JSON list of C-alpha atoms (C1' of nucleotides) in Angstrom, two decimals:
[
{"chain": "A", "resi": 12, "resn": "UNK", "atom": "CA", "xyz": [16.96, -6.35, 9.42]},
{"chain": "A", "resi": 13, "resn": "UNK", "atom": "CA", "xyz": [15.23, -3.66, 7.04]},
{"chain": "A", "resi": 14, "resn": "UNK", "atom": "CA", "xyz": [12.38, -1.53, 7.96]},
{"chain": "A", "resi": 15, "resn": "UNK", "atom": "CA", "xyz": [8.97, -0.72, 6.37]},
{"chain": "A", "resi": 16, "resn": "UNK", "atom": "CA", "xyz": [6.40, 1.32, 6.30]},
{"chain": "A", "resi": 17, "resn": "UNK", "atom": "CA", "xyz": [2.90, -0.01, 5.46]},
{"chain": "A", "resi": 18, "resn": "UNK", "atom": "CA", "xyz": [-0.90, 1.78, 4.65]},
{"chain": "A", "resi": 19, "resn": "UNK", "atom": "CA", "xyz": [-3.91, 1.09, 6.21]},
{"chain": "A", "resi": 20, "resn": "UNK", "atom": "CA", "xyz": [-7.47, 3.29, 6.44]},
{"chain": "A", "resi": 21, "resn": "UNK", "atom": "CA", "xyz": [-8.00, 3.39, 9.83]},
{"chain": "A", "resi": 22, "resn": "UNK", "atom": "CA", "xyz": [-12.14, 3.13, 9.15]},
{"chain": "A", "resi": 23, "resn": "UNK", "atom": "CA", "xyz": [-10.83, -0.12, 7.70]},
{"chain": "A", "resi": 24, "resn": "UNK", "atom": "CA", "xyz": [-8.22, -1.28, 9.79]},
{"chain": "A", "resi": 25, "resn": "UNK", "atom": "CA", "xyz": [-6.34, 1.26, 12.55]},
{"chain": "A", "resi": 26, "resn": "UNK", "atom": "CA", "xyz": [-3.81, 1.05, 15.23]},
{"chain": "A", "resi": 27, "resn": "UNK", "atom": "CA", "xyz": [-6.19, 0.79, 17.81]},
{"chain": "A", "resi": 28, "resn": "UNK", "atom": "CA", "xyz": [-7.53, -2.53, 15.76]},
{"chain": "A", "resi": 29, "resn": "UNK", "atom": "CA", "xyz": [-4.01, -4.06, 16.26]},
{"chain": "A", "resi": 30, "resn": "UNK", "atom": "CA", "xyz": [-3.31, -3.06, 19.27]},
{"chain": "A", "resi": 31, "resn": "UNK", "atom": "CA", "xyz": [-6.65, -4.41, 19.95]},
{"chain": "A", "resi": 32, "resn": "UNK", "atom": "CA", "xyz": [-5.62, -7.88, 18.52]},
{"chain": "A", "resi": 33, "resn": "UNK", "atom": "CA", "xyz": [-1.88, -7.86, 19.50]},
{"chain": "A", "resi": 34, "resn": "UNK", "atom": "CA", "xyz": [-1.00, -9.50, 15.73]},
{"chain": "A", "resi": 35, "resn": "UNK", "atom": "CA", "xyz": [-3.10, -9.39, 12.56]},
{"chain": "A", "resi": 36, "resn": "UNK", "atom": "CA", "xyz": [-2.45, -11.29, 9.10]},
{"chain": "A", "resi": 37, "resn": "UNK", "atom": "CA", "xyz": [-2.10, -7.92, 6.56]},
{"chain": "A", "resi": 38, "resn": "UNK", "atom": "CA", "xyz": [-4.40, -9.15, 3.48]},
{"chain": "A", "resi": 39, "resn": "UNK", "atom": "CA", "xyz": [-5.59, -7.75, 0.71]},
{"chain": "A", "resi": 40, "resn": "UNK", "atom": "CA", "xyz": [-2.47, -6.80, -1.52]},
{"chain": "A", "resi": 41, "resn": "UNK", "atom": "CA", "xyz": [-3.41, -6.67, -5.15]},
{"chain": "A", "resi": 42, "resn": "UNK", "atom": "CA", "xyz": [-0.54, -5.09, -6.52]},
{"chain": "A", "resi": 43, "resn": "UNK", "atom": "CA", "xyz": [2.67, -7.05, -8.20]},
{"chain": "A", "resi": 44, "resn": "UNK", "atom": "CA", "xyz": [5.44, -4.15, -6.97]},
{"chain": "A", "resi": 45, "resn": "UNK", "atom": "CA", "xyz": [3.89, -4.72, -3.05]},
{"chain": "A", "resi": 46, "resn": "UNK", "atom": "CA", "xyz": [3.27, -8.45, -3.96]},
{"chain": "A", "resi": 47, "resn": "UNK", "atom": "CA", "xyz": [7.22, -8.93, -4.49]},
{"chain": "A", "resi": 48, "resn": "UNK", "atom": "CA", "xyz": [8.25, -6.84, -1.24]},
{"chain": "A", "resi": 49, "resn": "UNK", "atom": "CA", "xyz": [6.17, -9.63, 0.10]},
{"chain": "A", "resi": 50, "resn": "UNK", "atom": "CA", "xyz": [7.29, -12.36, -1.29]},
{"chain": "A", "resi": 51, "resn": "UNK", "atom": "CA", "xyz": [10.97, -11.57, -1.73]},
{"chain": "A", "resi": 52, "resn": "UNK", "atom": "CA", "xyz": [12.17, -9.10, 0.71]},
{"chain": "A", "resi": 53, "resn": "UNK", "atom": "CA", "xyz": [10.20, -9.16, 4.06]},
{"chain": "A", "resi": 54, "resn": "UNK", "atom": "CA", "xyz": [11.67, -11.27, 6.49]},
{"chain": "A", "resi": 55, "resn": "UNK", "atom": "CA", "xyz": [10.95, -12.25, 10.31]},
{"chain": "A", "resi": 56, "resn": "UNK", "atom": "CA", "xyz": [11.85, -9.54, 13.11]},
{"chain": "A", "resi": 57, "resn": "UNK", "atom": "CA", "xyz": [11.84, -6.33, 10.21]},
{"chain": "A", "resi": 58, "resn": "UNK", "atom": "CA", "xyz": [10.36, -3.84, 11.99]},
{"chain": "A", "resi": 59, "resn": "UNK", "atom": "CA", "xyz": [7.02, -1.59, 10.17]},
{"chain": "A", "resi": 60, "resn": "UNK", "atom": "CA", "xyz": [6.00, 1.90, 10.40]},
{"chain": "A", "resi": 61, "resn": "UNK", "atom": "CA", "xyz": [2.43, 1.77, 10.96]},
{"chain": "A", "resi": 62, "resn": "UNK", "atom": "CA", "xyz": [0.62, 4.81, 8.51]},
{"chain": "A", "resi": 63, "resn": "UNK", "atom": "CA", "xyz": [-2.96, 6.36, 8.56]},
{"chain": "A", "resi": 64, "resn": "UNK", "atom": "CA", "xyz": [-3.90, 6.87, 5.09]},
{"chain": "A", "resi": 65, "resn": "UNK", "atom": "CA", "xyz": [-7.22, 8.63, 4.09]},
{"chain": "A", "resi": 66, "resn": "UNK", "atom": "CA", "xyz": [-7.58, 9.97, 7.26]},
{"chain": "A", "resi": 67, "resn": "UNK", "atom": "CA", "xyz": [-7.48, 12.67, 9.76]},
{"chain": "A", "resi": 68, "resn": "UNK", "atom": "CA", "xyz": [-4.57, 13.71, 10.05]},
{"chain": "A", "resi": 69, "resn": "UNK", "atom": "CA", "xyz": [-2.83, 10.92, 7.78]},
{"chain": "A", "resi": 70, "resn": "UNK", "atom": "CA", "xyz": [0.45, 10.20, 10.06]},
{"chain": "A", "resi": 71, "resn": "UNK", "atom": "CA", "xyz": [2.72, 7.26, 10.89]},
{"chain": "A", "resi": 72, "resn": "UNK", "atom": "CA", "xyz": [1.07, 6.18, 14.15]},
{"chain": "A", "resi": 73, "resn": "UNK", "atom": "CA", "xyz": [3.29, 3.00, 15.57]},
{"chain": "A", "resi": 74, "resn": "UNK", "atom": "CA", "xyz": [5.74, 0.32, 14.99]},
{"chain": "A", "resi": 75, "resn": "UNK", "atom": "CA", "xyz": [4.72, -3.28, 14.20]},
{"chain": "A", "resi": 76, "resn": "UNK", "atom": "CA", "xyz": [7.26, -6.39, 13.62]},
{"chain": "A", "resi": 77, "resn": "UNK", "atom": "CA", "xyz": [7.00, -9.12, 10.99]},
{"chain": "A", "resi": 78, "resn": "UNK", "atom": "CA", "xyz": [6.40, -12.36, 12.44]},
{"chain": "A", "resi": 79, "resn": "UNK", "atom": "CA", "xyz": [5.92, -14.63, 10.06]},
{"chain": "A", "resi": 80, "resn": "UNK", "atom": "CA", "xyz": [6.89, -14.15, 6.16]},
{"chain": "A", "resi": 81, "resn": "UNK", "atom": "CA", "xyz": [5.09, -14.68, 3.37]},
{"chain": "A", "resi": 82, "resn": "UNK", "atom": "CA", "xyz": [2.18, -17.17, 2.44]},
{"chain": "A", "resi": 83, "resn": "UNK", "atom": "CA", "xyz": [-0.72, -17.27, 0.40]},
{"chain": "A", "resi": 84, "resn": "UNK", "atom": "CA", "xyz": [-3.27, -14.77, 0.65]},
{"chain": "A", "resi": 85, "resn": "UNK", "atom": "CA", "xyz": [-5.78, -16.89, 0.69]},
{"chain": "A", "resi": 86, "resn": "UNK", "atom": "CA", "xyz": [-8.90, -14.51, 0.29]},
{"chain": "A", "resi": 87, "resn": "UNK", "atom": "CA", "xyz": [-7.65, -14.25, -2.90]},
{"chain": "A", "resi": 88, "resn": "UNK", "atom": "CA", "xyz": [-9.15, -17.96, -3.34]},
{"chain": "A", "resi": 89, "resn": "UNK", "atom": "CA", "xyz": [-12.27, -16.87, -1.59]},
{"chain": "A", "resi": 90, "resn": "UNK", "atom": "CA", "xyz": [-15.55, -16.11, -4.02]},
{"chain": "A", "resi": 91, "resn": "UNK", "atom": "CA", "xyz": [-17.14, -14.48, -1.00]},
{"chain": "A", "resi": 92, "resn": "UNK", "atom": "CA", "xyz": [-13.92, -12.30, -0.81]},
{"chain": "A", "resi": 93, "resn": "UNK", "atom": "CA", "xyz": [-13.79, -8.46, -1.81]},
{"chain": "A", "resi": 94, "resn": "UNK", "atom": "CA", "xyz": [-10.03, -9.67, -1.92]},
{"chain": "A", "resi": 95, "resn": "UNK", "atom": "CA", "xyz": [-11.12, -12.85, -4.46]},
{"chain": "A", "resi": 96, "resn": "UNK", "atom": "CA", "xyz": [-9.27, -13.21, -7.79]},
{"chain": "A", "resi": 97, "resn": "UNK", "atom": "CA", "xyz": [-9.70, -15.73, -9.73]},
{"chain": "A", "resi": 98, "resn": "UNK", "atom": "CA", "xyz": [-6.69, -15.99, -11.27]},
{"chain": "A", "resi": 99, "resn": "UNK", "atom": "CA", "xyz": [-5.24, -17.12, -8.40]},
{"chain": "A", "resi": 100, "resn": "UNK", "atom": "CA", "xyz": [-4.41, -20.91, -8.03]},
{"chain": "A", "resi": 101, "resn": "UNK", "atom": "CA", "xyz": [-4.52, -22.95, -4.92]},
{"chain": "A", "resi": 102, "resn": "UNK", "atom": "CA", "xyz": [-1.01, -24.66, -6.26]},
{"chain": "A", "resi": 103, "resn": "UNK", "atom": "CA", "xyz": [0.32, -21.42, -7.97]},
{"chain": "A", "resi": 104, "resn": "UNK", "atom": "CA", "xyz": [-0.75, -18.50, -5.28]},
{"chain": "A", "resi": 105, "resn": "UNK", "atom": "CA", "xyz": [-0.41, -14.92, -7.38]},
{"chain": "A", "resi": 106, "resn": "UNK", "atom": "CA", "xyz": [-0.62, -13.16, -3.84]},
{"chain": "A", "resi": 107, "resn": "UNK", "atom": "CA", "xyz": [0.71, -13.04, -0.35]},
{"chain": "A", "resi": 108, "resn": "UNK", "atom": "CA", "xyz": [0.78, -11.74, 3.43]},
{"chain": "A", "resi": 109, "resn": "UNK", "atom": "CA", "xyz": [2.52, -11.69, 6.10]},
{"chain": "A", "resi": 110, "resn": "UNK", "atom": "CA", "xyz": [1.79, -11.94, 9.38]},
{"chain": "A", "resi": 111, "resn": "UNK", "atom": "CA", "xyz": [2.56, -8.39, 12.24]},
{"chain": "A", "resi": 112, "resn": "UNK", "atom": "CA", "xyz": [2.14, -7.77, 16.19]},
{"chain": "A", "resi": 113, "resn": "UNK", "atom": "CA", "xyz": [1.39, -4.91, 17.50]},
{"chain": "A", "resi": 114, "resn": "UNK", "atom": "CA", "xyz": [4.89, -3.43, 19.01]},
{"chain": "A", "resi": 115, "resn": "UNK", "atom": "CA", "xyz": [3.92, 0.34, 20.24]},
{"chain": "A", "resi": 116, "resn": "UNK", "atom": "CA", "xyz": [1.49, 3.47, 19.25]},
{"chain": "A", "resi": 117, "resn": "UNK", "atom": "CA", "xyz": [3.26, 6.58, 19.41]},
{"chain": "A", "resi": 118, "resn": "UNK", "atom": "CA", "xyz": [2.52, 9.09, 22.11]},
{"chain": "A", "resi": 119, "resn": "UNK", "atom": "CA", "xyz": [2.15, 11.71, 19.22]},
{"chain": "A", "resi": 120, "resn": "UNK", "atom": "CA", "xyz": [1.84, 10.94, 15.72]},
{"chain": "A", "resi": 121, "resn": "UNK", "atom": "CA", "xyz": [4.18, 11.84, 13.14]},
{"chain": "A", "resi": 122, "resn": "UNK", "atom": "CA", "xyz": [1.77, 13.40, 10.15]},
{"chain": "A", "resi": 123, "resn": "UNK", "atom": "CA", "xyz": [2.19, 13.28, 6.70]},
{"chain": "A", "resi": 124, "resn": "UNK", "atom": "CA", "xyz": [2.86, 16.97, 6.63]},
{"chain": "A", "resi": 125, "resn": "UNK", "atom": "CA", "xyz": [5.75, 16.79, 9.14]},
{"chain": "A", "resi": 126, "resn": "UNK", "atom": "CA", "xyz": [7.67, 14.72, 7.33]},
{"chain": "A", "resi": 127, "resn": "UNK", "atom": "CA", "xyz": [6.66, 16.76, 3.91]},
{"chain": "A", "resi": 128, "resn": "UNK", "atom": "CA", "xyz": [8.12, 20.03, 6.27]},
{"chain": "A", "resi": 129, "resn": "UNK", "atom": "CA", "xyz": [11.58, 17.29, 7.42]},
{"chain": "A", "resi": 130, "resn": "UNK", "atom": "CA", "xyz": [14.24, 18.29, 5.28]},
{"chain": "A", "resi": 131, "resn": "UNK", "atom": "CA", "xyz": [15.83, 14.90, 6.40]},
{"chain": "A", "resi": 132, "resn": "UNK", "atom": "CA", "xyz": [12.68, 12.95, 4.97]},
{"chain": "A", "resi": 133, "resn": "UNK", "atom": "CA", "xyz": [12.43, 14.65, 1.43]},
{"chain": "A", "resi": 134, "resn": "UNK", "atom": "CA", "xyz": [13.88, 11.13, -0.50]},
{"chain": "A", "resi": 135, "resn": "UNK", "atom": "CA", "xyz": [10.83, 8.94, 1.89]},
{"chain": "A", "resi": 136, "resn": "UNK", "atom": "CA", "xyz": [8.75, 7.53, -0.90]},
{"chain": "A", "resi": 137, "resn": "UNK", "atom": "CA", "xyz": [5.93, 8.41, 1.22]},
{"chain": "A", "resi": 138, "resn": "UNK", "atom": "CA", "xyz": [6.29, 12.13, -0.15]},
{"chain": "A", "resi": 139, "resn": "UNK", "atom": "CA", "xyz": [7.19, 10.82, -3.80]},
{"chain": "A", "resi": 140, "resn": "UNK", "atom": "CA", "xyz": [5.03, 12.24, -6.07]},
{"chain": "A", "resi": 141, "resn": "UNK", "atom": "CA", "xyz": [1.77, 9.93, -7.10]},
{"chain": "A", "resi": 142, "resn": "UNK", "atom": "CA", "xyz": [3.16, 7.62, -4.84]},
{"chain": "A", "resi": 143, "resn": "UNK", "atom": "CA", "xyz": [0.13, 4.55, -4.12]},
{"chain": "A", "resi": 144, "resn": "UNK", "atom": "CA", "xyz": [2.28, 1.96, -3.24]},
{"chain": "A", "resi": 145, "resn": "UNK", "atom": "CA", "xyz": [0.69, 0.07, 0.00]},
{"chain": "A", "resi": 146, "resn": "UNK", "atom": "CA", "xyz": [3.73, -0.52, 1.23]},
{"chain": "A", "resi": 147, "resn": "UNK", "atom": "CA", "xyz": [7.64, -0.18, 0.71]},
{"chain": "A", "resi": 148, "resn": "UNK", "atom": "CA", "xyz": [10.71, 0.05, 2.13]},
{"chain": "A", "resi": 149, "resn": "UNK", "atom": "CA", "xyz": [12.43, 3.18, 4.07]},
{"chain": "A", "resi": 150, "resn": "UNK", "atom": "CA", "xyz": [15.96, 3.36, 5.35]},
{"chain": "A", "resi": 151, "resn": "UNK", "atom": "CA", "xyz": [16.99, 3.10, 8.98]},
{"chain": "A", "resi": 152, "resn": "UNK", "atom": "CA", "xyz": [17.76, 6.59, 9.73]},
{"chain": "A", "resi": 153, "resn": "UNK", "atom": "CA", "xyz": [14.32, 7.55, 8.09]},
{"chain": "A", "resi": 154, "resn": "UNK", "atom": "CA", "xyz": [13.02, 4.92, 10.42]},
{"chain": "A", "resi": 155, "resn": "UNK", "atom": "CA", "xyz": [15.10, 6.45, 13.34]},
{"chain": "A", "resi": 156, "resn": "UNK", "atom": "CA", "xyz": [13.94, 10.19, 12.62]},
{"chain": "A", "resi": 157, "resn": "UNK", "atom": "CA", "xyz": [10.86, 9.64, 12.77]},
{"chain": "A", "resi": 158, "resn": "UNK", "atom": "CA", "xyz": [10.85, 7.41, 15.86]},
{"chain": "A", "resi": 159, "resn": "UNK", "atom": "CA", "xyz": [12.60, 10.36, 17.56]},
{"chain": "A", "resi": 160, "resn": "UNK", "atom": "CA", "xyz": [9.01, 13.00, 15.99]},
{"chain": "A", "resi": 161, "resn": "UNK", "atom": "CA", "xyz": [7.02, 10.58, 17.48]},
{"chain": "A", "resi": 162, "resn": "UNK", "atom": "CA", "xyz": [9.09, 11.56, 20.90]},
{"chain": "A", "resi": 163, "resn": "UNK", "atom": "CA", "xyz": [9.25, 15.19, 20.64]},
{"chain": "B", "resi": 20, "resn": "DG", "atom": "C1'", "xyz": [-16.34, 15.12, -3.43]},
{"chain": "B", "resi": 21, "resn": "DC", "atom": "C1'", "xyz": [-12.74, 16.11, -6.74]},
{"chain": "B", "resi": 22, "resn": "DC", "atom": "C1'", "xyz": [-9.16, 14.79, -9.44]},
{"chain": "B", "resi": 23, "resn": "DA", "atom": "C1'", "xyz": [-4.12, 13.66, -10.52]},
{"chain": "B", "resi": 24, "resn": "DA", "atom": "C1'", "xyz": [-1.43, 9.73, -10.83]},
{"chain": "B", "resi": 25, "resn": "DC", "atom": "C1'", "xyz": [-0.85, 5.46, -12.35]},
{"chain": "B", "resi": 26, "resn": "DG", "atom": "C1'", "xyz": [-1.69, 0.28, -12.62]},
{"chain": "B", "resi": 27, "resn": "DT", "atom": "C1'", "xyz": [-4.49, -2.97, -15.24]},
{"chain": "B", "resi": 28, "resn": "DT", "atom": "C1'", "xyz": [-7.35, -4.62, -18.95]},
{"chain": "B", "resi": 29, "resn": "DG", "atom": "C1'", "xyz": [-8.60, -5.71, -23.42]},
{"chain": "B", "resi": 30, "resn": "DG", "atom": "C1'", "xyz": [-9.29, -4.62, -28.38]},
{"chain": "B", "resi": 31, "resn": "DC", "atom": "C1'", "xyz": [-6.70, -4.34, -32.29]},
{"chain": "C", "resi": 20, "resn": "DG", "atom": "C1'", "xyz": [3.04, -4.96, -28.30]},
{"chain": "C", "resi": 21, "resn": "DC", "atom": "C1'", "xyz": [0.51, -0.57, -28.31]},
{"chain": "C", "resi": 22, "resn": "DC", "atom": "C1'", "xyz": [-2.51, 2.33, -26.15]},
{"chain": "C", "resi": 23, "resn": "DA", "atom": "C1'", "xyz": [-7.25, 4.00, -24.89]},
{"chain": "C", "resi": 24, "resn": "DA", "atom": "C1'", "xyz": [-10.44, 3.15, -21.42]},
{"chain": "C", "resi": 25, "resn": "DC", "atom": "C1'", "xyz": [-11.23, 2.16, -16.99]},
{"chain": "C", "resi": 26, "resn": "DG", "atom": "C1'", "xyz": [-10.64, 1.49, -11.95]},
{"chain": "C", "resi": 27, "resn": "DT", "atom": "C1'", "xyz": [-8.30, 2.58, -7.72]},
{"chain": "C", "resi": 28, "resn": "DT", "atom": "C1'", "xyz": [-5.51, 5.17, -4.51]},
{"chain": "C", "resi": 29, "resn": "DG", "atom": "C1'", "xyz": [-5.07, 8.78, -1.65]},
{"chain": "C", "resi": 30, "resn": "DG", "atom": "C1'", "xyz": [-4.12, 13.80, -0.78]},
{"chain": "C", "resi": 31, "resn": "DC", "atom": "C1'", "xyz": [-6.55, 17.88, -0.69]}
]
DNA sequence: GCCAACGTTGGC
DNA sequence: GCCAACGTTGGC
C-alpha cells in the first residue's frame, strides 16, 4: 500500500464536500507527471492525505482511500467541459481519475507552515521548491507524522 | 493582487 | 529540436 497526498481549493472542492458525499470521482488532471501517478501507480485501498491549497490556512485536512483505480476522465471528452481536451480520444483516453471516500477530517489541521517548521518533513515534496504538482506520493512515516499533528 | 516557478505550445 | 511566449499554479 503507498500513500498520497492530493490538492484541492476548497472554494472548488473541500473536505466538507467529501465528507458531504462520502466518495467523489477526482477529475480534472491535466498534467502528464500526475496523469502517470494515475495511471501507473495508484492502486485500490492506498490511503490520501487530503490538502487545502489556495486557502486559509492551506493544511492537510483528512485522509481519503482509493477505491477504484484509474479510468478515463471523461470530461476530458466533454465540449461543455472546463476539463475538455480535444486531443483526447474516446479509444485512446490521454487522461484519468480515480475514484476516493471520505475516511476522516482531522480534529486540527496540519498547515502548510507546520510541516515547513517539521524538521522530520523537510524532504515532503509539498515544501519542494516551485512545487505544482496536484498530487504525488509521500512516504509512510511522512504519512504517520503528520497523522500524529493532526492529534496533538 | 502579485509574481516566481514551471509546464505547454508553436514558430522556426 | 530549440526556445520564446504564454498560461497556470499556488504561496505570500
Amino acid at each position: 500500500m503507498k500513500y498520497w497526498l492530493f490538492k484541492s481549493e476548497p472554494e472548488s472542492y473541500s473536505i466538507d464536500d467529501l465528507k458531504r458525499d462520502k466518495k467523489t470521482f477526482w477529475d480534472g488532471i491535466r498534467n502528464y507527471q500526475a496523469r502517470n501517478f494515475i495511471r501507473d501507480n495508484i492502486k485500490k485501498g492506498d490511503l490520501v492525505l487530503f490538502y487545502h491549497s489556495n486557502a486559509d490556512p492551506n493544511a492537510v485536512v483528512g485522509v481519503c482511500e482509493i477505491i477504484k483505480e484509474a479510468y478515463p476522465d471523461n470530461t476530458a471528452f466533454d465540449p461543455e467541459s472546463k476539463y475538455y481536451d480535444p486531443k483526447s480520444k474516446n479509444e485512446e483516453p490521454t487522461w484519468f481519475m480515480v475514484d476516493v471516500k471520505f475516511k476522516f477530517k482531522f480534529k486540527k489541521p496540519v498547515t502548510l507552515q507546520e510541516i515547513k517548521n517539521n524538521s522530520k518533513l523537510k524532504n515532503i515534496r509539498l515544501v519542494h521548491r516551485g512545487n505544482r504538482l496536484s498530487l504525488f506520493p509521500i512516504d509512510k512515516n511522512e504519512y504517520e507524522i503528520i497523522i500524529a499533528m493532526s492529534e496533538k
